[in-house]
XYZ file of N, CA and C in Angstrom:
357
model
N 130.231 136.577 125.378
C 129.732 136.340 124.030
C 130.846 136.617 123.026
N 130.875 135.860 121.974
C 131.805 136.170 120.909
C 131.299 137.421 120.192
N 132.186 138.120 119.559
C 131.767 139.354 118.896
C 131.456 139.083 117.441
N 130.583 139.891 116.890
C 130.198 139.768 115.489
C 131.286 140.378 114.620
N 131.677 139.686 113.556
C 132.749 140.145 112.681
C 132.259 141.166 111.659
N 131.009 141.101 111.295
C 130.448 142.033 110.324
C 129.012 142.324 110.727
N 128.410 143.349 110.117
C 127.024 143.669 110.476
C 126.056 142.507 110.242
N 126.368 141.600 109.320
C 125.477 140.474 109.044
C 125.845 139.240 109.851
N 126.947 139.298 110.573
C 127.314 138.179 111.437
C 126.606 138.340 112.777
N 126.088 137.266 113.279
C 125.348 137.286 114.537
C 126.222 136.742 115.662
N 126.055 137.292 116.856
C 126.824 136.838 118.004
C 126.282 135.515 118.530
N 127.208 134.616 118.808
C 126.882 133.315 119.383
C 127.853 133.047 120.523
N 127.397 132.384 121.564
C 128.353 131.996 122.594
C 129.271 130.892 122.062
N 130.501 130.897 122.533
C 131.389 129.788 122.222
C 130.892 128.578 123.009
N 131.391 127.412 122.675
C 130.977 126.210 123.392
C 131.202 126.381 124.896
N 132.342 126.927 125.279
C 132.658 127.095 126.702
C 131.755 128.095 127.405
N 131.111 128.963 126.664
C 130.230 129.976 127.256
C 128.795 129.494 127.435
N 128.454 128.341 126.873
C 127.089 127.821 126.973
C 126.888 127.252 128.372
N 125.842 127.736 129.049
C 125.543 127.280 130.401
C 124.247 126.495 130.470
N 124.209 125.570 131.388
C 123.029 124.724 131.547
C 121.782 125.547 131.855
N 121.921 126.554 132.698
C 120.764 127.372 133.069
C 120.143 128.049 131.851
N 120.981 128.601 130.978
C 120.490 129.268 129.781
C 119.820 128.307 128.817
N 120.410 127.125 128.666
C 119.830 126.109 127.778
C 118.474 125.658 128.310
N 118.411 125.374 129.605
C 117.132 124.941 130.181
C 116.074 126.030 130.080
N 116.481 127.284 130.292
C 115.536 128.391 130.133
C 115.026 128.445 128.694
N 115.921 128.345 127.735
C 115.520 128.414 126.325
C 114.561 127.288 125.968
N 114.801 126.104 126.505
C 113.969 124.947 126.171
C 112.679 124.885 126.984
N 112.530 125.760 127.961
C 111.348 125.708 128.825
C 110.114 126.364 128.213
N 110.274 127.090 127.125
C 109.148 127.766 126.480
C 108.589 126.882 125.369
N 107.276 126.776 125.286
C 106.634 125.896 124.306
C 106.957 126.276 122.866
N 106.998 127.555 122.552
C 107.296 127.981 121.176
C 108.745 127.651 120.831
N 109.660 127.937 121.750
C 111.073 127.642 121.483
C 111.302 126.142 121.388
N 110.631 125.376 122.236
C 110.763 123.929 122.160
C 110.236 123.405 120.825
N 109.187 123.994 120.344
C 108.644 123.610 119.022
C 109.662 123.888 117.922
N 110.340 125.026 117.985
C 111.381 125.362 117.009
C 112.491 124.316 117.061
N 112.933 123.982 118.269
C 114.016 123.001 118.434
C 113.577 121.628 117.937
N 112.351 121.242 118.221
C 111.840 119.957 117.727
C 111.852 119.924 116.201
N 111.418 121.007 115.572
C 111.418 121.058 114.105
C 112.836 120.977 113.551
N 113.764 121.701 114.172
C 115.159 121.659 113.715
C 115.747 120.259 113.872
N 115.457 119.605 114.978
C 115.970 118.253 115.204
C 115.357 117.260 114.218
N 114.079 117.426 113.937
C 113.384 116.520 113.026
C 113.910 116.662 111.595
N 114.144 117.880 111.164
C 114.610 118.119 109.794
C 116.104 117.866 109.649
N 116.855 117.981 110.758
C 118.297 117.740 110.767
C 119.015 118.543 109.688
N 118.587 119.784 109.500
C 119.177 120.674 108.507
C 118.911 122.108 108.948
N 119.679 123.041 108.410
C 119.436 124.453 108.702
C 118.144 124.877 108.012
N 117.307 125.588 108.730
C 116.012 126.025 108.212
C 115.899 127.535 108.321
N 115.243 128.145 107.340
C 115.034 129.587 107.382
C 113.948 129.917 108.399
N 113.974 131.133 108.876
C 112.959 131.569 109.845
C 111.557 131.427 109.261
N 111.422 131.642 107.959
C 110.102 131.574 107.323
C 109.556 130.144 107.266
N 110.380 129.144 107.508
C 109.935 127.754 107.527
C 108.920 127.517 108.651
N 109.115 128.214 109.758
C 108.347 127.967 110.966
C 107.027 128.726 110.937
N 105.936 127.993 111.115
C 104.604 128.579 111.173
C 104.195 128.615 112.640
N 104.558 129.718 113.297
C 104.342 129.822 114.737
C 103.148 130.721 115.038
N 102.423 130.415 116.111
C 101.221 131.175 116.456
C 101.525 132.443 117.261
N 102.585 133.140 116.875
C 102.976 134.380 117.556
C 103.336 135.421 116.496
N 103.449 136.669 116.918
C 103.790 137.743 115.982
C 105.227 137.599 115.505
N 105.551 138.318 114.441
C 106.902 138.270 113.890
C 107.922 138.756 114.910
N 107.590 139.808 115.647
C 108.538 140.321 116.640
C 108.744 139.316 117.770
N 107.709 138.604 118.162
C 107.839 137.586 119.199
C 108.644 136.398 118.678
N 108.443 136.040 117.419
C 109.232 134.984 116.800
C 110.710 135.360 116.818
N 111.014 136.600 116.462
C 112.391 137.077 116.482
C 112.977 136.949 117.882
N 112.201 137.309 118.878
C 112.646 137.183 120.272
C 112.988 135.731 120.609
N 112.127 134.793 120.224
C 112.360 133.382 120.533
C 113.641 132.873 119.868
N 113.868 133.255 118.619
C 115.104 132.843 117.944
C 116.323 133.453 118.631
N 116.212 134.698 119.084
C 117.336 135.349 119.766
C 117.663 134.627 121.070
N 116.642 134.252 121.835
C 116.868 133.523 123.090
C 117.572 132.195 122.810
N 117.115 131.479 121.795
C 117.745 130.210 121.438
C 119.201 130.409 121.007
N 119.460 131.458 120.214
C 120.827 131.738 119.743
C 121.722 132.139 120.903
N 121.267 133.073 121.730
C 122.098 133.587 122.811
C 122.365 132.553 123.904
N 121.510 131.552 124.015
C 121.723 130.492 124.999
C 122.639 129.395 124.451
N 122.876 129.404 123.141
C 123.733 128.405 122.526
C 123.000 127.192 121.995
N 121.684 127.232 121.956
C 120.908 126.091 121.469
C 120.934 126.025 119.938
N 120.906 127.184 119.291
C 120.945 127.204 117.823
C 122.063 128.127 117.347
N 122.436 127.945 116.093
C 123.346 128.847 115.397
C 122.547 129.471 114.259
N 122.685 130.772 114.089
C 122.003 131.474 113.003
C 123.059 132.062 112.073
N 122.792 131.984 110.768
C 123.690 132.563 109.779
C 122.872 133.023 108.584
N 123.387 134.027 107.941
C 122.712 134.530 106.751
C 123.174 133.768 105.525
N 122.220 133.471 104.657
C 122.501 132.923 103.332
C 121.676 133.766 102.373
N 122.346 134.690 101.706
C 121.626 135.669 100.900
C 120.806 136.544 101.826
N 119.513 136.634 101.563
C 118.649 137.445 102.423
C 117.959 136.620 103.510
N 118.150 135.308 103.481
C 117.508 134.432 104.467
C 118.411 134.226 105.676
N 117.793 134.185 106.835
C 118.507 133.835 108.059
C 118.215 132.364 108.329
N 119.274 131.553 108.335
C 119.123 130.121 108.564
C 119.404 129.791 110.024
N 118.744 128.767 110.498
C 118.849 128.331 111.887
C 119.241 126.864 111.917
N 120.243 126.552 112.723
C 120.691 125.168 112.858
C 120.853 124.835 114.337
N 120.472 123.652 114.691
C 120.599 123.177 116.061
C 122.071 122.905 116.362
N 122.551 123.345 117.501
C 123.941 123.114 117.905
C 124.038 121.803 118.690
N 123.571 120.740 118.064
C 123.487 119.432 118.717
C 124.851 118.937 119.174
N 125.874 119.078 118.351
C 127.210 118.600 118.736
C 127.700 119.313 119.997
N 127.517 120.636 120.041
C 127.952 121.389 121.214
C 127.155 120.982 122.454
N 125.846 120.888 122.301
C 124.996 120.541 123.447
C 125.273 119.123 123.939
N 125.474 118.192 123.006
C 125.773 116.811 123.405
C 127.126 116.709 124.101
N 128.096 117.506 123.663
C 129.417 117.476 124.299
C 129.363 118.051 125.713
N 128.581 119.097 125.887
C 128.502 119.758 127.192
C 127.567 119.053 128.167
N 126.426 118.596 127.655
C 125.375 118.026 128.492
C 124.894 116.717 127.854
N 125.694 115.659 127.958
C 125.367 114.401 127.267
C 123.958 113.900 127.597
N 123.199 113.652 126.543
C 121.860 113.089 126.681
C 120.759 114.093 126.962
N 121.110 115.330 127.320
C 120.084 116.303 127.692
C 119.126 116.593 126.538
N 119.669 116.955 125.387
C 118.816 117.329 124.259
C 117.934 116.167 123.830
N 118.518 114.974 123.713
C 117.721 113.811 123.310
C 116.613 113.528 124.320
N 116.918 113.668 125.602
C 115.914 113.427 126.641
C 114.781 114.442 126.555
N 115.128 115.716 126.388
C 114.110 116.765 126.282
C 113.251 116.540 125.035
N 113.881 116.206 123.911
C 113.123 115.991 122.677
C 112.214 114.766 122.786
N 112.694 113.706 123.421
C 111.871 112.512 123.626
C 110.672 112.841 124.511
N 110.914 113.593 125.574
C 109.818 113.988 126.468
C 108.817 114.880 125.742
N 109.310 115.786 124.899
C 108.418 116.679 124.154
C 107.560 115.888 123.168
N 108.140 114.889 122.529
C 107.368 114.039 121.606
C 106.301 113.260 122.364
N 106.669 112.734 123.534
C 105.694 111.985 124.339
C 104.551 112.894 124.772
N 104.882 114.117 125.168
C 103.841 115.067 125.573
C 102.925 115.392 124.411
N 103.515 115.593 123.235
C 102.695 115.885 122.045
C 101.781 114.714 121.737
N 102.263 113.494 121.933
C 101.456 112.300 121.709
C 100.279 112.226 122.668
N 100.498 112.603 123.916
C 99.407 112.582 124.903
C 98.365 113.632 124.577
N 98.796 114.700 123.919
C 97.861 115.779 123.560
C 97.273 115.566 122.181
N 97.458 114.399 121.629
C 96.895 114.093 120.323
C 97.622 114.798 119.198
N 98.952 114.965 119.365
C 99.748 115.596 118.328
C 99.826 117.112 118.448
N 99.115 117.675 119.407
C 99.164 119.136 119.579
C 100.560 119.556 119.994
N 100.994 120.669 119.479
C 102.334 121.164 119.737
C 102.448 121.865 121.078
N 101.373 122.147 121.716
C 101.433 122.844 122.988
C 101.409 124.348 122.845
N 101.333 124.820 121.612
C 101.238 126.263 121.354
C 100.183 126.520 120.314
């Protein structure tokens, strides 16, 4: 893992440290997949408060940490808000087509469930 430069800087893996197993694990959870779908749909960095998830705040924090530590998202502070951005360029360079395929499959699944997010 790269090291944090300041107390407000968060640790992220470098591109070379991102592994397929970690990415697949991060994307295998319905709540985390919902976060990734929202980030991909908005195509912009979003604050943690943007997400209306059916889990506790501490569980939400855990899900964001798993996504960050696996290399799926990048988190950074802007003032008092923690912003989240999808690391699409890194993921596409390492695993071409994986993210798009997973997101397409997740959309199809949501469609079969009548738009339900699965969580």
